[in-house]
Coordinates of C-alpha atoms in Angstrom, one line a residue:
X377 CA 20.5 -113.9 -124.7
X378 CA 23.7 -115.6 -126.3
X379 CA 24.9 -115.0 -129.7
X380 CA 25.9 -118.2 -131.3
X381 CA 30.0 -118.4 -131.8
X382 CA 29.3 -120.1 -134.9
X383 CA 26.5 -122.1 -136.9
X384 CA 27.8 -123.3 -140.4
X385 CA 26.9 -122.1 -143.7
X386 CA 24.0 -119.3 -144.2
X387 CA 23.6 -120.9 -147.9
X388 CA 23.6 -124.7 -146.5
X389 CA 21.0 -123.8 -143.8
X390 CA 18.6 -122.1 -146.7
X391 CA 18.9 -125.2 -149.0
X392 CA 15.7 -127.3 -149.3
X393 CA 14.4 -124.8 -146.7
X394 CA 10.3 -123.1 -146.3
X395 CA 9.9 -120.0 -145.3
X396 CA 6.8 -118.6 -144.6
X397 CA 7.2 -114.1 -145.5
X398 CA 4.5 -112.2 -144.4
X399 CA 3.7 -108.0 -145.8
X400 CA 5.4 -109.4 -148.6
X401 CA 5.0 -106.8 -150.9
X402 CA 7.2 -104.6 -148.3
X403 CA 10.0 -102.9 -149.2
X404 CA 12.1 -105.0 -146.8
X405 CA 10.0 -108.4 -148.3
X406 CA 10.8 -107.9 -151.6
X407 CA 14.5 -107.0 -151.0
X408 CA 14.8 -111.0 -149.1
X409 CA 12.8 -112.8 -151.8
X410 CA 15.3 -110.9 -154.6
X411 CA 18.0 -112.1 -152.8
X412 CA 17.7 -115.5 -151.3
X413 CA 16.0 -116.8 -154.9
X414 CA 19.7 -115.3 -156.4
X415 CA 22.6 -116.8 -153.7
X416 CA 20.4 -119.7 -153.1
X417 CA 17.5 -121.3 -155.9
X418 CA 17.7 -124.6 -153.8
X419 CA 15.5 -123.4 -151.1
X420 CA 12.7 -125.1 -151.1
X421 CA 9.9 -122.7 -151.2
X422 CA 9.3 -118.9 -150.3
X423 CA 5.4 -118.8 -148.8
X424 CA 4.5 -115.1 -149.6
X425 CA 1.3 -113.6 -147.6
X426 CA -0.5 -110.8 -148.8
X427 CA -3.9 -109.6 -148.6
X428 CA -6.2 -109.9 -151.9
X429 CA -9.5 -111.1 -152.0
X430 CA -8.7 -114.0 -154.4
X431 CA -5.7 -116.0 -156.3
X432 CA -6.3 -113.8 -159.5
X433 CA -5.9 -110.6 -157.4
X434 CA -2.8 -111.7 -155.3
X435 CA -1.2 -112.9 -158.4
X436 CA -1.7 -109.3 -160.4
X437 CA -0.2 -108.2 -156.7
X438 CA 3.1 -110.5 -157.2
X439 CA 3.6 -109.6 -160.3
X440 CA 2.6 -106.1 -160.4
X441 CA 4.1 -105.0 -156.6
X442 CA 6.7 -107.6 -156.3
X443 CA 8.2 -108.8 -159.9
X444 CA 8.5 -106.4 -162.0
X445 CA 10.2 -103.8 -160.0
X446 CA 13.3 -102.7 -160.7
X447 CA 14.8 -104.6 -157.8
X448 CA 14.6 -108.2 -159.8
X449 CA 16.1 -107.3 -162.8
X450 CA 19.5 -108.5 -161.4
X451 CA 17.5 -111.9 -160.7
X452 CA 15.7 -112.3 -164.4
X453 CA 19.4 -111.3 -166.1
X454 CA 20.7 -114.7 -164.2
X455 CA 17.4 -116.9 -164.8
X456 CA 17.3 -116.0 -168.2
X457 CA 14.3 -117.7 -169.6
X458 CA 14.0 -119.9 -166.2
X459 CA 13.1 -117.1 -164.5
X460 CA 9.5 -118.2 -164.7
X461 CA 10.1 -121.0 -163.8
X462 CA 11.9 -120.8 -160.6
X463 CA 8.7 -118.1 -159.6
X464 CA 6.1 -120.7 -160.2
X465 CA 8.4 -123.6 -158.5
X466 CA 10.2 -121.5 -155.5
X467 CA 6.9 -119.2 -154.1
X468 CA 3.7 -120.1 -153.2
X469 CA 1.1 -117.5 -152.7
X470 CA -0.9 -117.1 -149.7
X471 CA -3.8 -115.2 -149.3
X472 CA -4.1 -113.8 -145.8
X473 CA -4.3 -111.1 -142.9
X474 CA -2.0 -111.1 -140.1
X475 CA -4.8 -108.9 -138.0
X476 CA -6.8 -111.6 -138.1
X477 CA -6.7 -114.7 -135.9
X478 CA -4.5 -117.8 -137.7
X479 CA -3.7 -115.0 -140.1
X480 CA -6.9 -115.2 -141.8
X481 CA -5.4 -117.7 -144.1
X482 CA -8.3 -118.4 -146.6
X483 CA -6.7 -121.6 -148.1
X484 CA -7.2 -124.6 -145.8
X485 CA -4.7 -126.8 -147.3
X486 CA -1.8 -124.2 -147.6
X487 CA -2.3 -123.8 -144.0
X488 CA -1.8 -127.4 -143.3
X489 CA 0.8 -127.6 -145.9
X490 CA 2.8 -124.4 -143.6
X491 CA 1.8 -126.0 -140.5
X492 CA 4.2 -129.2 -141.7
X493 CA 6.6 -127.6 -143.5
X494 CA 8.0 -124.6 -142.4
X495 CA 11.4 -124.3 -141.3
X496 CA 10.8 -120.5 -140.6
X497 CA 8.8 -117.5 -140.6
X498 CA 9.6 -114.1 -141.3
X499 CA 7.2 -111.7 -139.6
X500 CA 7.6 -108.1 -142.4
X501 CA 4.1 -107.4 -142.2
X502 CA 3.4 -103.8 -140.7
X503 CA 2.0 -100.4 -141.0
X504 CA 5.3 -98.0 -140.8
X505 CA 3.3 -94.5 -141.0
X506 CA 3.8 -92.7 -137.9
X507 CA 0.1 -91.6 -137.5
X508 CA -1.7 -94.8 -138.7
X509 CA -5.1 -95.1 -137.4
X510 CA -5.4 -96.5 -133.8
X511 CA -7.2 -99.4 -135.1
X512 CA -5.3 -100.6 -137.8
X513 CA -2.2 -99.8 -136.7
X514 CA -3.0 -102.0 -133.2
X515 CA -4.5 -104.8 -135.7
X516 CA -1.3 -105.1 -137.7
X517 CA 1.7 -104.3 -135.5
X518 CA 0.7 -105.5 -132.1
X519 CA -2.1 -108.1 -132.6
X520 CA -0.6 -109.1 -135.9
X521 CA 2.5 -110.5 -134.2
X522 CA 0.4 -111.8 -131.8
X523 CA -0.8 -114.0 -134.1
X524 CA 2.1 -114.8 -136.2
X525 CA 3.5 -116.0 -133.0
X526 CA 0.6 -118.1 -132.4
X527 CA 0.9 -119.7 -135.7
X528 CA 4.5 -120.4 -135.4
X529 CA 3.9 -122.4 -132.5
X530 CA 1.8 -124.7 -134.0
X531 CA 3.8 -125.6 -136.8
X532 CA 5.2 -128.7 -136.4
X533 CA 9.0 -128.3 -137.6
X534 CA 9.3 -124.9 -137.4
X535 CA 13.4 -123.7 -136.7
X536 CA 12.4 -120.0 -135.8
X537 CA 10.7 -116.9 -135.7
X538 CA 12.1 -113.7 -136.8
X539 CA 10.2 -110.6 -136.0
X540 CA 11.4 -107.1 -137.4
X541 CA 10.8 -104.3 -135.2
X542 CA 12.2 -100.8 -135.1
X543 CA 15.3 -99.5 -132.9
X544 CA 12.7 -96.7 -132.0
X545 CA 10.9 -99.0 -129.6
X546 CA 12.8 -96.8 -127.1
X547 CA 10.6 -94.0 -127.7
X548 CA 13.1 -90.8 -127.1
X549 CA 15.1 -91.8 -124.2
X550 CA 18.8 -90.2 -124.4
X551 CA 22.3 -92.0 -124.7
X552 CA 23.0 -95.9 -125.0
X553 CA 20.0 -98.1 -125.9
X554 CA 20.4 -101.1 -124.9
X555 CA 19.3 -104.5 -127.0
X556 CA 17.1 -105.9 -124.0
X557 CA 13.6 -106.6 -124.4
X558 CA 10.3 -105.2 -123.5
X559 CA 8.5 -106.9 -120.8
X560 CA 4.6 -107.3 -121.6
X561 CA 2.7 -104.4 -119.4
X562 CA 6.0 -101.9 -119.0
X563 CA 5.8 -98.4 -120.4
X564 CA 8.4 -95.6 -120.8
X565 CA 6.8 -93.5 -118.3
X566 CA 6.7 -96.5 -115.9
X567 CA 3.2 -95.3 -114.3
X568 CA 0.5 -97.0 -115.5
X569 CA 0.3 -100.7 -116.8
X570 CA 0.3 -100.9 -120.5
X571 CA -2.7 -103.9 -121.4
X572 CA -3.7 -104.7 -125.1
X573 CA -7.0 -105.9 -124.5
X574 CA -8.1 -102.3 -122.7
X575 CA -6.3 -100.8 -125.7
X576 CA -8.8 -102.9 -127.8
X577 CA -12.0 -101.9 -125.5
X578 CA -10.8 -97.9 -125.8
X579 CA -11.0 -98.2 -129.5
X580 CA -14.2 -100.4 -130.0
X581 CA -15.8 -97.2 -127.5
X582 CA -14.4 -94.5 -129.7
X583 CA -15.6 -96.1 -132.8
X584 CA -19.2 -97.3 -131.6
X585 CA -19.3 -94.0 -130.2
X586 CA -18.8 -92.1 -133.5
X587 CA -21.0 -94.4 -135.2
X588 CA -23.9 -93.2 -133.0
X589 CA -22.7 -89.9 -133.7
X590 CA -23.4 -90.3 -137.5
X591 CA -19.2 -89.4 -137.8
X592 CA -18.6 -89.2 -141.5
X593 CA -15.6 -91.7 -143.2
X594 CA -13.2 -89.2 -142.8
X595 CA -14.3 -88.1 -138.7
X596 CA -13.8 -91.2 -138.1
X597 CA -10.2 -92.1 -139.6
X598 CA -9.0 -88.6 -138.1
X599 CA -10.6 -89.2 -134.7
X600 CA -8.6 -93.0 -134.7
X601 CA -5.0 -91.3 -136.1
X602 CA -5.9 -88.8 -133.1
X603 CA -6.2 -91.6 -130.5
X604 CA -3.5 -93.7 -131.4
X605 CA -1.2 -90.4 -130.7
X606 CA -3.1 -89.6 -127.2
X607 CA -2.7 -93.4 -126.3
X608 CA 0.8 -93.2 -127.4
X609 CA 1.9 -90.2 -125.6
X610 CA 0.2 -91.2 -122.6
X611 CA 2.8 -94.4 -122.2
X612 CA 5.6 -92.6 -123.2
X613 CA 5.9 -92.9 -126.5
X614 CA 5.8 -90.3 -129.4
X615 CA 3.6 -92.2 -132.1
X616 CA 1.5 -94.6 -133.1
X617 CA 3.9 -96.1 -135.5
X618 CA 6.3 -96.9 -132.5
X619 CA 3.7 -97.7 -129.5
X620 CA 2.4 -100.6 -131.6
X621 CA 5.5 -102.1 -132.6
X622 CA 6.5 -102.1 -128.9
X623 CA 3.0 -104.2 -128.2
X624 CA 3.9 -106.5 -130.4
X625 CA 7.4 -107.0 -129.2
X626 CA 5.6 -107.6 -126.3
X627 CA 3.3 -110.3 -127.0
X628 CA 5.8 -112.4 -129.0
X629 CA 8.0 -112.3 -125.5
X630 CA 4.9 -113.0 -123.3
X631 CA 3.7 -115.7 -125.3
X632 CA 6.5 -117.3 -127.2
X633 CA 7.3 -120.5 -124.4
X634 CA 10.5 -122.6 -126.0
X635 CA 9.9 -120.8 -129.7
X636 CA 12.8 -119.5 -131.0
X637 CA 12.8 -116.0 -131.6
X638 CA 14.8 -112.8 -133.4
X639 CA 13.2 -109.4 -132.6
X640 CA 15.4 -107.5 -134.9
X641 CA 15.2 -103.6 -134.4
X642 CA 16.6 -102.0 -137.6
X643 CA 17.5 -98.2 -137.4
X644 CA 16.1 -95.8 -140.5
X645 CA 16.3 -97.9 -143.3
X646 CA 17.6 -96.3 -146.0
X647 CA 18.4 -98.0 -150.2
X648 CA 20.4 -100.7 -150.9
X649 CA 24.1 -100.1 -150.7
X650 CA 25.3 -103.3 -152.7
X651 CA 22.5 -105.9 -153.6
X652 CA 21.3 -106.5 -156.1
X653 CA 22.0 -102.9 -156.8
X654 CA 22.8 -99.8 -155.1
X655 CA 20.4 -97.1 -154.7
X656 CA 17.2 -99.0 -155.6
X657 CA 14.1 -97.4 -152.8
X658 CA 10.5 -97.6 -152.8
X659 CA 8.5 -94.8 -150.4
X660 CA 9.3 -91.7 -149.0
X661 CA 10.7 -92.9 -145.7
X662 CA 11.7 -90.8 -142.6
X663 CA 15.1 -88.8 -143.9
X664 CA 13.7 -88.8 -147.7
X665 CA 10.9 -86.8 -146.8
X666 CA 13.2 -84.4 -145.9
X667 CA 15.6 -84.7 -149.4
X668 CA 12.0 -85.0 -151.0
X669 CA 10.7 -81.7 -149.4
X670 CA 14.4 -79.9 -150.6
X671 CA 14.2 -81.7 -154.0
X672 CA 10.7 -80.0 -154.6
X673 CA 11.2 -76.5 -153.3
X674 CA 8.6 -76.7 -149.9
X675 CA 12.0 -76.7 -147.8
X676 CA 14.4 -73.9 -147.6
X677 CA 16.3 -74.7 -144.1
X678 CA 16.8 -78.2 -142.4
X679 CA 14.6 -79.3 -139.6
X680 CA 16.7 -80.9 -136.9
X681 CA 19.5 -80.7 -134.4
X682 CA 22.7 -80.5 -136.7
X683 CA 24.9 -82.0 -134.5
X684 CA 22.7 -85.3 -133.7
X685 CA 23.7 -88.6 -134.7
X686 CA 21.0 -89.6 -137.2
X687 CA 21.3 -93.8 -137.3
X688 CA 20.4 -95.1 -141.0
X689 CA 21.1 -98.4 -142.6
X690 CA 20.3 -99.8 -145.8
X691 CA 18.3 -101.9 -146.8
X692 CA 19.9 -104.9 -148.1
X693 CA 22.1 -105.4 -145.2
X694 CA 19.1 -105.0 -143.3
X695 CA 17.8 -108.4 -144.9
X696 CA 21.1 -109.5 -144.7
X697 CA 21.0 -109.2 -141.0
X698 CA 17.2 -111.4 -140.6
X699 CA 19.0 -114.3 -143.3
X700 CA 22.3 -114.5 -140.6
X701 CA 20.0 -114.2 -137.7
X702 CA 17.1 -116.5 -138.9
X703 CA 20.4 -119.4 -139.4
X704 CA 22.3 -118.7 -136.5
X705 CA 19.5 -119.1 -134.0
X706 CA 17.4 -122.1 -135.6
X707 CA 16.7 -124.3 -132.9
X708 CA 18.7 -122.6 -130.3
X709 CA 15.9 -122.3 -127.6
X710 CA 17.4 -119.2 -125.3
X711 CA 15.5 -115.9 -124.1
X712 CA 14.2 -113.6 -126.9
X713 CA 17.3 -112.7 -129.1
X714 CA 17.5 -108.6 -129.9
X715 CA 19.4 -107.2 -132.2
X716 CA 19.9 -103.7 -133.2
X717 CA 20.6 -103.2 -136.9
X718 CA 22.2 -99.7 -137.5
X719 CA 24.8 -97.6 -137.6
X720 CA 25.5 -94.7 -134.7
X721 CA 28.0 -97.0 -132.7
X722 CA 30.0 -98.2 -135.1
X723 CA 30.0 -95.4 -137.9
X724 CA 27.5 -92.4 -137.4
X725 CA 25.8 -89.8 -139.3
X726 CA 25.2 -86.5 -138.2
X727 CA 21.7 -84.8 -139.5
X728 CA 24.3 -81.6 -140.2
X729 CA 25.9 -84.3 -142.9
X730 CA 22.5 -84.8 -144.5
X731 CA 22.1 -81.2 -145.1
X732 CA 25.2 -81.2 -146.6
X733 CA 24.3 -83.8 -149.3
X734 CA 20.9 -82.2 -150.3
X735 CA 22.4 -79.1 -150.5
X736 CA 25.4 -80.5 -153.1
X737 CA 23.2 -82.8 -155.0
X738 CA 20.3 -80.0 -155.7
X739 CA 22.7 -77.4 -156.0
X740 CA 24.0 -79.1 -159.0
X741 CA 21.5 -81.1 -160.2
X742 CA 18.0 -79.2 -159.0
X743 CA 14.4 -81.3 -159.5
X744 CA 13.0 -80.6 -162.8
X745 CA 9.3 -79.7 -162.6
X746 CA 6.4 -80.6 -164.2
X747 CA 6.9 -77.5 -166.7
X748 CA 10.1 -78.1 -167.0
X749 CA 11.6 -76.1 -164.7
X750 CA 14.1 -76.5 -162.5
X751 CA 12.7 -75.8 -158.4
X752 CA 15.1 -73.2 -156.1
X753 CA 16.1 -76.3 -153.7
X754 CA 18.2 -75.4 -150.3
X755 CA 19.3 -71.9 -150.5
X756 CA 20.7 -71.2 -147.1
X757 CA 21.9 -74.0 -144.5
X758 CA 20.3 -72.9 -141.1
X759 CA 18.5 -74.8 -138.6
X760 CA 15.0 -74.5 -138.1
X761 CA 13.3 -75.7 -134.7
X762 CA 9.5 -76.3 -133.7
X763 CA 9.1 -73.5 -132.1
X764 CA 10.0 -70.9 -135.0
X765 CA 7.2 -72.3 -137.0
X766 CA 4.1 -72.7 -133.8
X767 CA 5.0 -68.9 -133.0
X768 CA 3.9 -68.3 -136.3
X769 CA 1.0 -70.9 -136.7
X770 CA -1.4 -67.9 -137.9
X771 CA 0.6 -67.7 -141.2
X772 CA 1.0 -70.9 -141.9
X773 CA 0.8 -71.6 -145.7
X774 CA 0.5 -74.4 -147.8
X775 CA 4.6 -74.7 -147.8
X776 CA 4.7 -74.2 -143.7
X777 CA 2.1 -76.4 -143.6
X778 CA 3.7 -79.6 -144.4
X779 CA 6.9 -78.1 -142.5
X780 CA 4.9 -78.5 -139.9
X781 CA 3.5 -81.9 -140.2
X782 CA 7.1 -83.4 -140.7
X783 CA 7.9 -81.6 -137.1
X784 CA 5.0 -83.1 -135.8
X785 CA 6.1 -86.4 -137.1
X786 CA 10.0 -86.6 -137.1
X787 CA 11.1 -84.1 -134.6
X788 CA 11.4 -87.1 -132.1
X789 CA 13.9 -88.5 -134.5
X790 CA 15.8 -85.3 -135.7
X791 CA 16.4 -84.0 -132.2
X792 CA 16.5 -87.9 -131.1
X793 CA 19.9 -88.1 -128.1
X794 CA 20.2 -91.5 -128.6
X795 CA 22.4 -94.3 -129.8
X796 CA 21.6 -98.1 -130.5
X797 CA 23.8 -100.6 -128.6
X798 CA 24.7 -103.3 -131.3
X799 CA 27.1 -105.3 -129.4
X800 CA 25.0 -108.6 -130.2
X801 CA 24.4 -107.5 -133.7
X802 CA 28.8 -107.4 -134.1
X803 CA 29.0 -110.5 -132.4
X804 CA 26.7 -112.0 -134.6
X805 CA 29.0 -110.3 -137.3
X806 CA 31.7 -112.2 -135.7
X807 CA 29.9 -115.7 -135.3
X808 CA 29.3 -115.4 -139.4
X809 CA 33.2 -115.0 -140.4
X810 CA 34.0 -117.8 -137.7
X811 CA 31.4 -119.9 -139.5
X812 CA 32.2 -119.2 -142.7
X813 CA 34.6 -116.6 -143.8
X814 CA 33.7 -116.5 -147.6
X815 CA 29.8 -115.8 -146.7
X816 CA 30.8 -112.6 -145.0
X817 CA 30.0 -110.4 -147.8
X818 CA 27.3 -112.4 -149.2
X819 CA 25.2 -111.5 -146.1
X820 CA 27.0 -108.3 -145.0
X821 CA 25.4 -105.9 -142.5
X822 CA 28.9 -104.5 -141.1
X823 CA 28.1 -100.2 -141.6
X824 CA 31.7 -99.6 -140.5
X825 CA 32.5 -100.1 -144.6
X826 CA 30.2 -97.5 -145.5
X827 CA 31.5 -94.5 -146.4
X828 CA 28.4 -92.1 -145.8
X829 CA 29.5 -89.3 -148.6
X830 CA 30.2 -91.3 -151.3
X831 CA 26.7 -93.4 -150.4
X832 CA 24.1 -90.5 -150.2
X833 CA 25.4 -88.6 -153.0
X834 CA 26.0 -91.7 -155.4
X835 CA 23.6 -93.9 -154.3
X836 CA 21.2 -92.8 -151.7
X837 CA 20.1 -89.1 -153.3
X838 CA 20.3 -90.1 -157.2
X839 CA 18.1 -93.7 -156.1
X840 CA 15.4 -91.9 -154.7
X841 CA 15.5 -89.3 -157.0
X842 CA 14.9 -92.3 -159.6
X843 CA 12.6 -94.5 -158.3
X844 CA 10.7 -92.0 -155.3
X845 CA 10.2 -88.7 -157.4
X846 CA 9.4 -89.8 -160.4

């Protein structure tokens, strides 16, 4: 790939734009719609996708999930009474399914209307739990992008096609990941050929099979979360989450032809460091579960290698980072253009630092209780690995219990050995001061400014506290 030296204006290229969002009631989503209706209320419209069964339900969605959040109160303060107004004018709702072939787009003349009128699509719409079911998780991450893909190519003026991703496509390989892409069939292990449409045929035979079996609801969603992890692990990689992501990096390369297309890989995504606000989250994601799990007294050690680089990035730079992108490579036909959005290159954390912060912020101010009183947070700073808590499986408790299941889930990531090449992501850096100096902070995604201790305990900690806990 070749990272433009320059493209012009950010803000001139969204002007009079359409830009078709899918998941958008994603954390990520909702973060881009706040912030290109603020630095830029001449685009032209923002197409928002979501599943509901009807316009009455996916409009209680917008404005229940989406609007009145937190997150747009910086937004409704500028609008004033126009804010409304700019809603109704700037977004159009669309009711569909990315699983689903021409993303199950109920409306027939929104669909014509995208198909003439998009300028770009933003592809947001994923499961991110680590131990989805098989089926669902191969419906929305692999075969979903599949289909956005698909779509985008029939659309008649369409600039480009940004796909978010993860950095953890890598599975756990060691040292310096590289931002090249996956070629359709490859797997980590290198040994047998990875093919979506078997994957398809494995699961239809698991779940006919324990439909014959009279499986109950519940048999049936462990039995899929338990496959996608087998299938996973027999490609290489450690979860579901991650395996399916890869497929659909995959399919958008196989089948893109002259589309233009950003797979963006963004590290752990942390809250907003700047925009609109810092420290506004939404879900307990992978290194919050931990703070989460201190916070409220089920964690007395930290789980992890203490030395590892542990690569977060926030949020809004992270949508920062798909606005450059989405601009810089409109129109520039060229092979599949990766970047890696994070931070261990060019200003890493170390999982021994985020210790540090849960311990200071719930030494001094611990999580209050239901009753009222304060939980015993992080009493000791030790390590604790795996296989301290299997040896002692027997006497496993409630508390070791979900120690366990955020081994089973994370420990990939907190003993990961890897960092995340972002030499196109600083060029691109690069190409948006040379194209216009004064937009560098508008869209900034540069983590060398962060300074990690003053983020997690001003910002990071206190903002999940806020809007996670409670």
């Amino acid at each position: 790939m070749s990272v433009p030296t320059e493209f012009g204006s950010v803000l001139e290229f969204l002007d009079n734009k359409s830009i078709l969002i899918t998941g958008a009631t994603g954390f990520l989503a909702k973060i881009m719609i706040e912030k290109i209706l603020r630095v830029q209320p001449n685009i032209k419209k923002l197409y928002l996708l979501l599943r509901a069964n009807d316009v009455k339900a996916a409009t209680q969605r917008l404005h229940t999930e989406i609007l009145k959040k937190d997150l747009f109160k910086v937004l409704k303060e500028k609008e004033g009474a126009n804010f409304s107004n700019l809603i109704s004018e700037k977004t159009t709702l669309v009711l569909g399914d990315i699983s689903m072939e021409d993303l199950g787009l109920k409306d027939p003349e929104i669909e014509q209307e995208m198909l003439n009128e998009l300028d770009a699509i933003v592809n947001l719409a994923a499961t991110t739990s680590f131990d989805e079911r098989y089926d669902v998780a191969l419906g929305l991450n692999a075969l979903g992008a599949k289909y956005v893909a698909l779509f985008a190519k029939k659309c008649i003026k369409l600039k480009v096609l940004v796909h978010v991703s993860t950095a953890y496509v890598c599975g756990e390989k060691p040292g310096l990941i590289p931002e090249t892409p996956y070629i359709y069939g490859e797997t980590i292990k290198g040994t047998t050929r990875l093919d979506v449409e078997i994957e398809k045929k494995i699961i239809e035979q698991e779940l006919n099979q324990l439909h014959a079996e009279g499986a109950t609801d519940r048999s049936i969603t462990l039995a899929m979360k338990d496959l996608g992890i087998k299938r996973a692990r027999i490609f290489g990689w450690p979860n579901t989450y991650v395996f399916t992501k890869t497929l659909g990096e995959m399919l958008i390369g196989q089948l893109k032809d002259n589309l233009s297309v950003v797979i963006l890989r963004p590290a752990i995504i942390t809250s907003t460091y700047k925009e609109p606000f810092p420290g506004w989250a939404e879900g307990v994601r992978t290194i919050d579960s931990l703070a989460v799990g201190y916070g409220k007294g089920k964690l007395t050690c930290f789980l992890g290698d203490l030395n590892a680089i542990v690569d977060v990035i926030p949020g809004d730079m992270v949508v920062n980072s798909i606005i450059v992108s989405m601009a810089a490579h409109a129109k520039q036909l060229s092979d599949t253009n990766i970047y890696h959005i994070g931070s261990s290159v060019r200003n890493p954390v170390k999982n021994g630092w985020l210790q540090d912060y849960g311990y200071r912020h719930f030494t001094v101010k611990p999580w209050i209780n239901k009753d009222g009183t304060p939980v015993k947070g992080l009493e000791y700073a030790n390590t604790a690995f795996c296989h301290i808590f299997k040896a002692k499986y027997t006497d496993l408790n409630r508390k070791i219990k979900f120690v366990m299941r955020l081994i089973e889930l994370y420990s990939p990531y907190l003993f990961f050995k890897g960092i995340f090449d972002d030499t196109n992501a600083e060029n691109l850096r690069i190409a948006v001061k040379a194209s216009c100096n004064e937009e560098t902070e508008i869209f900034c995604f540069d983590p060398a400014i962060i300074d990690w201790d003053d983020y997690f305990m001003n910002t990071h900690i206190p903002g999940i506290v806020k809007y996670v806990f409670n």
